[in-house]
Amino acid sequence: MYRVFIKIIALILLINIITITSSCNRSGKDANITENVAEVNAEDKTNVKKENSSESEGTNSIVVIEEGSSETISSEIMEKQRLFPVSRDSGDEKKWGYIDANGMLVVDYIYDIAYEFNEAGIGIAGRKNKSKEDFSYLYSYDIINDIGEIVSGPYKANNVIIDDNFIIVNVEGSAVIISEKGEIISIPYIVAGYSEGYLRVSEVYDSETQYGYIDLKSNEIIKPQYRYAENFIGNRAVVILDNNRYAIINKRGEILRTSESPLRVYAGDEGLEPYFDSEALKHGYRTASDEIVKIPAQFNQAEEFIDGLAIVDNGKETFEPQFGLIDMQGRFVIEPKYTSMRHLGEGLYAVTQNSYTFNDTYSAKAIINKKGEQLTDFIYYTLNEFKDGIAVASDDLTTFFISTNGVKIKGLPSFNGIGEATLYGNIIKVNIDNELMYLTKSGDVIWSENMEQQVDENIIAVPKKFRPDYAMLIYYPEFEGLLDSNVENEINMKVKECFLSGYEQSYKEDGNYIENYEINFDITKNKNLVILEKVGYYYPIGAAHGQPLLEHYHIDIKEGTFYELEELFKKGSDYRARIISIINKQIAKQRAEGSEIYYYEEELPVQDNYNYILHKEALEIYYTPYEIAPYAAGFPVFQIPYSQIMDIIDTRGELWNAFDKAE
């Protein structure tokens, strides 16, 4: 019997080897791997399953199998079968469905929201409530198994809670829970969360919501009695009592500590927790059980102990942090010399040496171990936590997997762009530069999001990506399908210039980016007039907020003309004065109705240029934030019906006749 088993295994291995060999030797457009390099680009996405199974140019994402790295994966942990959420644009909405591990569509694009499957092969997805009468819920949720069948539901609810691999749906005073084992459990309470075998639940008594804890069989563990309660962490939880005092309780409901200030429970199992000395204005450590000070308050910041070590800030000045690592006696294991420090798991830490205070997102990071040994240079801008010896990292331009010594892992793909990647057995889910994609570990793409915009039945806008560095991402459209190829080329050249001019790269100083730009586009078409919207956000690193960016280009898609506002009006007409006169009247009316958002007490002055959009019904003029009103006012918009300016519109002009008007 044993020999038969061995022969069967050998036969399976032989078949696999033959299959791998034949796939490696393939030539033509479906052979995306050559000499360990797999590229998926605009001209070659053969394995990508898109809407209606058609190929599209996409966004030039590139998948590369790294060569020359010294680390490899020793074994694979196969997870249970699951489906993967995918989306496509459907008019003005995005619809969601699910694919299997081969990229085949199993659940059609019918949902407005779709969640990840859990390890038991169960997922949940919802449709928006479109009822004009019942406003008691936002979504109608279905529970779906690994072959795409609806096994329970629909459930009318406002949201879904994913907690500790449990899926929780609250429905009219009760809850439905899908456990990590795939069990569907009905609970006669509203459930707020799950941890360590306990459900955090609530009930309404005398118009007041009270919180308590039950087990998965609905047995009451701690009767609902608190004004609020958090999940248990290490046998303890924070609650708010009737007198509005904060308390820490154990799983028997015994109060361990109370305070007038918010409390926190730490996950560390060392028995020490950080505390703040309000007189010294410093942090130290004390025992979690009886609050005996073990390490006196002396640090600007103090994090919880993990594996006997804790990150602290020992800087002399608040805005000049110096982070290091201490042991449970308060001795420095790693001297405080880093401007930021973050635990990555598995005894590793991400550190910076010149980062901005309170924000290291755009600062170069290195990896060190708990002995203080530096494993990498300061080359990473994104460093996720390690899991099973693997983490996701990004440098200036690419995202990839690294091992615990900071080396790119051989055999796993890298991605041109910045984003997230998650391993699900042999499948990798990536969201790079806002593009969703699924592929195998060998780099074969099984599904990629179709980012194209259908302008009309013949013309499409293909997004092109410009990412010169970590802090700048610009998408601009390239039109395809115009009747006149010369006009098409002229439009595309001008559009590229409009989007990229002045955006060579982000400014960087001492390894820190000091600004962040993200720009995208949207397109509408009315007859021959394409309105191209350039929308984005500029953020100076460290500022309270950034500045939204918005511009519109009006393009005759037939002739290739880029119109200016003045071309809407008769030559010699003082359209600028007419426009500002109408706007001032609208502002005066708003002020009479109580609005006080505008800076100017007097009338707005005439401008040489106006930001505008040509709608069917009216000419829209808009101002940028801070231009005439505070930031919170956004883009102040003024609608001017064509009837109010018809006497100065050039009704025989090209622009006026390029688009349809409302009847």
XYZ file of C-alpha atoms in Angstrom:
663
model
C 0.000 0.000 0.000
C 2.819 2.331 0.938
C 4.591 1.690 -2.399
C 1.367 2.397 -4.321
C 1.030 5.688 -2.460
C 4.629 6.636 -3.306
C 4.044 5.823 -6.999
C 0.930 8.000 -7.064
C 2.828 10.910 -5.500
C 5.686 10.467 -7.976
C 3.243 10.468 -10.899
C 1.621 13.688 -9.673
C 5.026 15.341 -9.327
C 6.011 14.221 -12.824
C 2.820 15.694 -14.288
C 3.469 18.980 -12.473
C 7.051 19.114 -13.776
C 5.870 18.502 -17.339
C 3.202 21.200 -16.971
C 5.673 23.729 -15.570
C 8.233 22.921 -18.273
C 5.702 23.314 -21.060
C 4.404 26.607 -19.683
C 7.944 28.003 -19.334
C 8.699 27.083 -22.965
C 5.627 28.779 -24.388
C 6.240 31.569 -26.862
C 4.067 34.377 -28.163
C 1.827 36.811 -26.281
C 0.828 34.345 -23.555
C 4.430 33.703 -22.502
C 4.825 36.464 -19.934
C 7.814 34.921 -18.150
C 11.196 35.013 -19.800
C 14.420 34.495 -17.847
C 12.546 35.021 -14.564
C 11.009 38.285 -15.731
C 7.221 38.434 -16.082
C 5.875 41.640 -17.544
C 2.230 42.588 -17.822
C 2.075 45.798 -19.799
C -0.230 47.792 -21.998
C 0.322 45.578 -25.022
C 0.374 42.191 -23.267
C -2.202 41.304 -20.619
C -3.212 38.026 -22.163
C -3.997 36.252 -18.904
C -6.115 39.079 -17.592
C -9.848 38.308 -17.476
C -11.737 41.545 -18.028
C -15.320 42.536 -18.571
C -16.786 40.490 -21.454
C -13.418 38.651 -21.553
C -11.963 41.461 -23.698
C -8.402 42.692 -23.473
C -7.604 46.303 -22.684
C -4.552 48.447 -22.438
C -4.941 49.200 -18.753
C -2.458 51.326 -16.866
C 0.947 49.879 -17.725
C 1.287 48.011 -14.417
C 4.348 45.786 -14.512
C 4.879 42.569 -12.597
C 8.494 41.507 -12.213
C 9.905 38.286 -10.778
C 13.007 39.409 -8.908
C 16.357 37.948 -9.816
C 19.448 37.554 -7.688
C 17.913 37.843 -4.216
C 19.112 35.377 -1.633
C 15.845 34.539 0.138
C 13.174 32.079 -0.941
C 10.017 30.598 0.541
C 10.652 27.190 2.037
C 7.036 26.048 2.125
C 3.514 27.132 1.267
C 0.629 27.224 3.690
C -2.467 26.408 1.675
C -5.612 28.063 2.919
C -9.178 26.926 2.418
C -10.835 27.802 -0.856
C -12.128 31.343 -1.030
C -13.524 33.756 -3.558
C -12.066 37.180 -4.217
C -13.971 40.487 -4.579
C -13.645 42.263 -7.938
C -15.310 45.361 -9.347
C -16.216 47.085 -12.574
C -17.717 50.455 -13.412
C -21.408 50.365 -14.246
C -22.450 53.821 -15.342
C -21.892 56.179 -12.418
C -21.589 53.288 -9.949
C -19.042 50.619 -9.166
C -20.467 47.100 -8.936
C -18.848 44.159 -7.188
C -18.717 40.416 -7.791
C -16.381 37.522 -6.943
C -13.858 35.456 -8.877
C -12.261 32.120 -7.994
C -8.539 31.336 -7.817
C -8.478 30.814 -11.600
C -9.859 34.276 -12.297
C -13.252 32.997 -13.402
C -16.275 35.090 -12.453
C -18.328 33.088 -9.951
C -20.622 35.821 -8.581
C -21.786 38.409 -11.096
C -21.297 42.164 -10.679
C -24.530 42.786 -8.789
C -23.371 44.114 -5.418
C -22.614 47.644 -4.246
C -20.254 46.474 -1.499
C -18.312 43.230 -1.097
C -16.108 42.001 1.743
C -13.195 39.577 1.819
C -13.974 35.908 2.388
C -12.918 34.500 5.735
C -10.728 31.421 6.137
C -13.810 29.173 6.226
C -14.684 30.162 2.658
C -17.606 32.431 3.584
C -18.143 36.003 2.403
C -20.744 38.729 2.616
C -21.848 41.322 0.070
C -24.600 43.915 -0.020
C -26.921 45.822 -2.314
C -27.876 49.422 -1.609
C -31.347 50.068 -0.256
C -33.133 51.893 -3.069
C -36.498 51.969 -1.373
C -38.165 55.385 -1.334
C -40.263 54.396 1.671
C -38.073 52.352 4.046
C -34.995 54.276 5.227
C -34.224 52.042 8.208
C -31.243 50.336 6.548
C -28.512 51.080 4.023
C -27.777 47.662 2.542
C -29.359 44.271 2.008
C -26.637 41.681 2.683
C -26.233 38.138 1.343
C -23.972 35.491 2.871
C -22.131 33.621 0.115
C -20.228 30.315 0.133
C -17.108 29.357 -1.803
C -19.002 28.274 -4.931
C -20.964 31.514 -5.116
C -24.228 30.281 -3.606
C -26.271 32.504 -1.294
C -26.506 30.401 1.840
C -28.301 32.932 4.038
C -29.985 36.302 3.794
C -30.813 38.848 2.676
C -30.279 40.821 5.902
C -31.295 44.470 6.025
C -28.580 46.317 7.937
C -26.520 49.507 7.999
C -23.068 48.000 8.214
C -20.943 44.918 8.655
C -18.373 44.416 11.412
C -15.307 42.278 10.711
C -13.675 41.448 14.044
C -11.094 38.742 14.724
C -12.110 36.893 11.509
C -15.792 36.986 12.540
C -18.402 38.581 10.260
C -21.114 40.389 12.227
C -24.368 41.780 10.788
C -26.793 43.605 13.070
C -30.433 43.320 12.014
C -33.301 45.013 13.897
C -32.182 44.445 17.475
C -30.417 41.134 16.842
C -27.354 39.906 14.993
C -26.200 37.249 12.570
C -22.608 36.070 12.959
C -20.448 34.016 10.633
C -17.699 32.448 12.729
C -14.142 31.682 11.687
C -15.327 28.096 11.122
C -18.122 29.193 8.791
C -20.939 28.660 11.297
C -23.922 31.005 10.967
C -25.024 31.995 14.465
C -28.112 34.025 15.442
C -27.657 36.294 18.483
C -30.603 38.039 20.244
C -28.541 41.185 20.858
C -26.922 43.985 18.921
C -23.259 42.949 18.627
C -20.509 45.575 18.701
C -17.481 43.290 18.444
C -15.831 39.953 19.172
C -12.585 38.905 20.864
C -11.241 36.031 22.953
C -14.484 34.045 22.767
C -16.688 36.915 23.979
C -19.196 38.992 22.043
C -19.538 42.623 23.058
C -23.300 43.279 22.962
C -25.761 46.056 23.715
C -29.391 46.443 24.735
C -31.612 49.460 25.231
C -33.039 49.979 28.737
C -35.255 53.002 29.410
C -34.018 54.695 26.232
C -30.374 54.175 27.233
C -27.965 51.787 25.518
C -26.097 49.483 27.875
C -23.223 47.155 27.038
C -22.227 43.718 28.300
C -20.703 40.427 27.187
C -22.038 37.018 26.094
C -20.485 33.869 24.632
C -21.194 32.396 21.204
C -24.114 30.370 22.586
C -25.792 33.579 23.807
C -25.010 32.763 27.432
C -24.814 35.960 29.423
C -21.295 36.387 30.825
C -21.537 39.967 32.047
C -25.016 41.472 32.015
C -25.418 44.630 29.881
C -24.864 47.426 32.415
C -22.161 49.742 31.079
C -22.552 52.983 29.174
C -19.909 51.672 26.810
C -17.570 48.681 26.590
C -14.556 47.665 24.515
C -13.347 44.232 23.420
C -11.372 42.081 25.850
C -7.607 42.139 25.437
C -5.668 39.661 27.532
C -8.491 38.995 30.027
C -9.201 42.703 30.549
C -11.481 45.293 28.964
C -12.224 48.999 29.334
C -15.801 50.020 30.185
C -17.623 53.221 31.127
C -19.686 53.013 34.316
C -22.999 54.692 35.122
C -21.205 57.564 36.832
C -19.254 58.180 33.600
C -16.041 56.953 35.192
C -13.762 54.697 33.185
C -12.961 51.231 34.519
C -10.942 48.154 33.644
C -12.725 44.870 34.322
C -11.798 41.207 34.064
C -13.870 38.446 32.458
C -15.758 37.913 35.718
C -16.908 41.513 35.644
C -14.718 42.488 38.609
C -13.529 46.096 38.546
C -9.738 46.241 38.639
C -9.308 49.995 38.351
C -11.338 53.177 37.863
C -10.401 56.608 36.585
C -11.970 59.897 35.561
C -9.728 59.872 32.476
C -9.838 57.391 29.585
C -8.063 54.090 30.225
C -6.405 51.656 27.876
C -5.701 47.926 28.019
C -2.486 46.713 26.415
C -1.988 43.420 24.622
C 1.488 42.808 26.013
C 1.800 39.851 28.359
C 4.626 41.318 30.440
C 2.510 42.658 33.313
C 3.792 46.225 32.807
C 1.873 49.009 31.126
C 2.700 52.624 30.248
C 1.333 55.407 32.440
C 1.444 59.211 32.303
C 2.598 61.336 35.239
C 0.583 64.550 35.015
C 3.024 66.419 37.276
C 6.237 65.376 35.564
C 4.511 65.414 32.140
C 6.408 62.235 31.345
C 5.615 58.566 30.727
C 6.799 55.549 32.685
C 5.731 51.977 33.438
C 3.795 50.369 36.262
C 2.283 46.979 36.994
C -1.055 46.422 35.331
C -2.590 44.695 38.350
C -1.777 46.931 41.310
C -0.289 50.064 39.637
C 3.108 49.815 41.327
C 5.625 51.992 39.474
C 8.480 49.889 38.123
C 10.076 52.365 35.696
C 9.654 56.016 36.828
C 8.149 58.548 34.440
C 10.980 59.913 32.307
C 9.997 59.438 28.659
C 8.187 61.720 26.212
C 6.429 58.681 24.753
C 6.189 55.087 25.933
C 4.678 52.124 24.092
C 3.636 48.746 25.459
C 6.098 45.951 26.123
C 6.275 43.276 23.437
C 8.505 40.264 24.032
C 10.103 42.046 26.970
C 11.027 45.200 25.047
C 9.326 48.597 24.644
C 9.798 51.583 22.339
C 10.323 54.910 24.140
C 11.134 58.501 23.172
C 13.926 59.938 25.290
C 14.419 63.172 23.377
C 15.311 66.318 25.276
C 12.807 68.375 23.308
C 9.215 67.453 22.437
C 9.749 68.219 18.759
C 13.153 66.532 18.607
C 12.332 62.877 19.360
C 14.974 60.254 20.038
C 13.504 56.755 20.014
C 15.149 53.683 21.425
C 14.328 50.307 22.973
C 14.312 49.472 26.688
C 14.055 46.220 28.618
C 11.729 45.626 31.581
C 14.252 47.148 33.981
C 14.242 50.394 32.019
C 17.711 49.860 30.564
C 18.324 50.855 26.965
C 18.894 47.857 24.722
C 18.997 50.155 21.694
C 20.200 53.687 22.402
C 17.675 56.484 21.692
C 18.895 57.920 18.406
C 16.074 57.479 15.893
C 13.468 60.096 14.955
C 10.798 57.380 14.736
C 10.573 53.689 15.584
C 7.857 51.129 14.892
C 7.540 47.454 15.779
C 7.258 45.221 12.701
C 6.858 41.925 14.533
C 9.222 38.968 14.721
C 11.835 40.997 16.624
C 12.222 43.659 13.920
C 11.721 47.432 13.892
C 11.370 50.179 11.274
C 13.408 53.296 12.112
C 14.049 56.716 10.601
C 16.881 59.111 11.248
C 15.605 62.395 9.826
C 11.817 62.084 9.789
C 9.343 64.852 10.476
C 7.923 64.930 13.980
C 4.703 62.893 14.314
C 4.747 61.840 10.639
C 7.202 59.374 9.112
C 4.973 58.278 6.215
C 7.148 60.036 3.653
C 10.501 59.367 5.359
C 13.096 56.769 4.368
C 13.216 53.831 6.782
C 15.662 51.089 7.653
C 15.086 47.747 9.377
C 16.914 46.905 12.603
C 16.638 43.885 14.872
C 16.151 43.865 18.649
C 19.924 43.826 19.148
C 20.179 47.142 17.334
C 21.827 45.623 14.265
C 20.876 47.525 11.109
C 19.806 45.035 8.433
C 19.104 47.471 5.578
C 19.908 50.968 4.432
C 17.315 53.736 4.764
C 15.572 52.780 1.534
C 11.987 51.870 2.446
C 9.039 54.253 2.611
C 6.384 51.622 3.295
C 7.049 48.771 5.728
C 4.161 46.563 6.825
C 4.280 44.159 9.753
C 5.798 40.739 9.233
C 3.600 37.659 9.131
C 5.082 34.184 8.790
C 8.441 35.719 7.901
C 7.101 37.900 5.068
C 6.304 41.621 4.873
C 5.312 44.062 2.139
C 7.620 47.023 1.514
C 7.947 49.917 -0.926
C 10.905 51.992 -2.010
C 10.664 55.121 -4.164
C 8.999 53.386 -7.088
C 8.134 49.746 -6.417
C 6.264 47.486 -3.997
C 7.534 44.002 -3.159
C 7.808 41.237 -0.560
C 10.772 41.024 1.807
C 12.067 38.431 4.252
C 13.082 39.038 7.867
C 16.570 40.101 6.809
C 15.142 42.863 4.621
C 15.931 41.167 1.294
C 13.438 40.925 -1.578
C 12.057 37.409 -1.750
C 13.044 35.416 -4.806
C 10.063 33.878 -6.554
C 7.498 36.490 -5.534
C 6.599 39.352 -7.883
C 7.320 43.044 -7.478
C 5.051 45.820 -8.718
C 5.762 49.140 -10.363
C 3.981 51.581 -8.083
C 3.057 52.006 -4.442
C 0.345 50.098 -2.600
C -0.653 46.958 -0.747
C -0.201 43.251 -1.419
C -1.747 40.310 0.451
C -0.959 36.616 0.151
C -3.844 34.129 0.113
C -2.163 30.774 -0.384
C -1.011 30.794 -4.014
C -2.970 33.967 -4.849
C -1.740 37.528 -4.330
C -4.187 40.409 -4.091
C -2.597 43.752 -4.886
C -3.851 47.306 -4.996
C -1.071 49.281 -6.619
C -1.584 52.952 -7.427
C -5.341 52.453 -6.950
C -5.510 49.551 -9.417
C -6.842 46.223 -8.122
C -5.234 43.042 -9.427
C -5.018 39.340 -8.582
C -2.138 37.117 -9.658
C -0.367 33.934 -8.754
C 2.922 33.757 -6.883
C 4.662 33.072 -10.174
C 3.422 36.383 -11.551
C 0.570 35.211 -13.805
C -2.245 37.769 -13.657
C -5.637 36.100 -13.273
C -7.712 39.294 -13.051
C -7.002 42.994 -13.436
C -9.295 45.954 -13.036
C -10.409 47.604 -16.241
C -9.532 51.261 -15.662
C -10.667 52.488 -19.082
C -13.507 54.962 -19.459
C -15.992 54.506 -22.277
C -16.473 57.993 -23.741
C -19.013 56.879 -26.342
C -19.681 53.733 -28.356
C -16.449 54.201 -30.338
C -14.094 56.223 -28.163
C -12.360 55.091 -24.978
C -10.044 56.921 -22.595
C -7.121 54.761 -21.484
C -5.516 55.879 -18.199
C -1.778 56.470 -18.395
C 0.278 56.533 -15.228
C 3.036 58.948 -14.315
C 4.809 58.080 -11.072
C 8.263 59.650 -10.859
C 8.642 58.887 -7.138
C 6.916 57.729 -3.954
C 5.026 60.974 -3.321
C 3.639 61.795 -6.768
C 1.013 59.899 -8.752
C -0.708 61.303 -11.824
C -3.184 59.557 -14.106
C -4.032 61.229 -17.411
C -6.197 59.942 -20.279
C -5.154 58.864 -23.731
C -8.044 58.769 -26.184
C -8.499 55.910 -28.658
C -11.061 55.319 -31.385
C -11.315 58.781 -32.965
C -12.069 58.777 -36.701
C -9.159 61.099 -37.456
C -5.872 59.691 -36.133
C -4.142 63.072 -36.537
C -6.755 64.761 -34.356
C -6.427 61.911 -31.867
C -2.659 62.399 -31.622
C -2.967 66.179 -31.266
C -5.529 65.863 -28.478
C -3.455 63.277 -26.624
C -0.293 65.364 -26.817
C -2.098 68.432 -25.495
C -3.832 66.485 -22.695
C -0.531 64.994 -21.554
C 0.992 68.462 -21.443
C -1.977 69.849 -19.467
C -1.644 67.106 -16.852
C 2.138 66.771 -16.537
C 3.501 70.255 -17.132
C 5.177 71.448 -13.939
C 5.076 68.019 -12.289
C 8.538 66.575 -12.885
C 8.999 65.017 -9.433
C 8.362 65.624 -5.746
C 10.794 67.640 -3.691
C 12.846 65.599 -1.239
C 15.207 66.669 1.533
C 17.421 64.373 3.656
C 15.434 61.333 2.554
C 12.101 62.993 3.402
C 9.503 63.959 0.852
C 8.070 67.328 1.772
C 5.076 67.304 -0.561
C 2.586 64.834 -1.976
C 0.634 65.103 -5.251
C -2.153 62.837 -6.490
C -4.031 63.691 -9.691
C -6.679 61.770 -11.625
C -9.343 62.498 -14.212
C -12.980 62.057 -15.152
C -14.712 62.512 -18.494
C -18.186 63.437 -19.667
C -19.320 63.901 -23.265
C -22.135 65.973 -24.716
C -22.489 65.694 -28.485
C -18.990 66.633 -29.795
C -17.853 68.324 -26.586
C -15.739 66.314 -24.161
C -15.373 67.849 -20.714
C -12.164 66.536 -19.179
C -11.938 67.022 -15.420
C -8.502 67.125 -13.817
C -8.958 66.488 -10.112
C -6.324 66.033 -7.450
C -4.896 66.876 -4.067
C -1.691 68.613 -3.018
C -0.465 68.016 0.520
C 2.567 69.775 2.042
C 3.856 67.183 4.529
C 3.060 68.231 8.090
C 0.323 70.728 7.182
C -3.095 70.621 8.838
C -4.592 69.772 5.462
C -3.766 69.904 1.797
C -5.223 71.778 -1.144
C -7.684 70.141 -3.548
C -6.959 70.701 -7.228
C -9.608 71.066 -9.941
C -9.471 72.109 -13.588
C -11.701 71.489 -16.602
C -10.830 71.280 -20.279
C -13.495 71.592 -22.983
C -12.418 69.662 -26.062
C -14.108 69.271 -29.432
C -13.473 65.557 -29.890
C -14.208 65.851 -33.623
C -12.002 68.815 -34.467
C -9.454 68.630 -31.637
C -10.097 72.196 -30.458
C -9.448 73.117 -26.810
C -11.966 75.860 -26.101
C -11.577 78.906 -23.893
C -14.562 80.512 -22.168
C -14.383 83.620 -24.351
C -15.266 81.486 -27.394
C -18.778 81.028 -25.997
C -19.498 84.747 -26.407
C -19.761 87.297 -29.172
C -16.608 89.185 -29.954
C -16.510 92.544 -28.202
C -19.042 91.555 -25.538
C -18.011 92.311 -21.975
C -18.828 88.800 -20.792
C -16.476 89.008 -17.809
C -18.393 91.937 -16.329
C -21.746 90.253 -17.003
C -20.620 87.041 -15.294
C -19.342 88.793 -12.162
C -22.484 90.923 -11.980
C -24.663 87.794 -11.890
C -22.383 86.138 -9.328
C -22.489 89.187 -7.065
C -26.281 89.168 -7.185
C -26.311 85.482 -6.166
C -23.915 86.214 -3.284
C -26.061 89.148 -2.150
C -29.104 86.885 -2.108
C -27.226 84.244 -0.093
C -26.133 86.891 2.417
C -29.693 88.123 2.729
C -30.652 84.553 3.599
C -27.994 84.426 6.355
C -24.902 83.066 4.593
C -21.614 84.478 5.867
C -19.085 82.242 4.158
C -17.557 84.791 1.787
C -14.486 86.899 2.557
C -15.459 89.992 0.601
C -17.883 92.477 2.100
C -17.859 94.397 -1.156
C -18.685 92.921 -4.549
C -16.257 90.501 -6.179
C -14.001 92.101 -8.794
C -13.935 91.194 -12.466
C -11.343 88.509 -13.315
C -9.440 87.860 -16.519
C -10.123 84.124 -16.347
C -12.845 82.020 -14.751
C -12.979 78.335 -13.928
C -15.992 77.059 -15.823
C -18.045 74.022 -16.875
C -20.581 74.004 -19.699
C -23.671 72.020 -18.663
C -26.806 71.450 -20.715
C -28.791 73.794 -18.488
C -26.295 76.460 -17.454
C -22.810 77.872 -17.399
C -21.137 76.961 -14.110
C -18.455 79.218 -12.621
C -16.468 77.932 -9.643
C -13.766 79.288 -7.360
C -10.998 77.355 -5.643
C -10.746 76.995 -1.828
C -9.493 80.185 -0.105
C -10.111 82.233 -3.262
C -13.310 83.908 -2.052
C -14.267 81.770 0.968
C -12.632 79.652 3.705
C -11.253 76.181 3.045
C -14.285 74.542 4.657
C -16.509 76.059 1.968
C -14.825 73.897 -0.665
C -15.290 75.079 -4.263
C -17.945 77.840 -4.258
C -20.137 77.238 -7.315
C -22.441 79.610 -9.208
C -24.909 78.463 -11.856
C -25.722 80.960 -14.604
C -28.683 79.876 -16.787
C -28.013 80.485 -20.461
C -31.216 82.509 -20.646
C -29.565 85.214 -18.512
C -26.677 85.650 -20.953
C -28.254 84.641 -24.270
C -27.900 88.153 -25.687
C -24.097 87.917 -25.574
C -23.692 84.221 -26.521
C -22.333 83.581 -30.005
C -25.079 81.186 -31.090
C -23.361 80.652 -34.439
C -20.002 79.885 -32.859
C -18.289 76.484 -32.827
C -18.373 76.107 -29.049
C -22.084 76.837 -28.655
C -22.912 74.337 -31.397
C -20.538 71.657 -30.107
C -22.897 70.558 -27.318
C -26.605 69.993 -26.762
C -28.647 72.254 -24.497
C -31.593 71.364 -22.308
C -34.946 71.901 -23.995
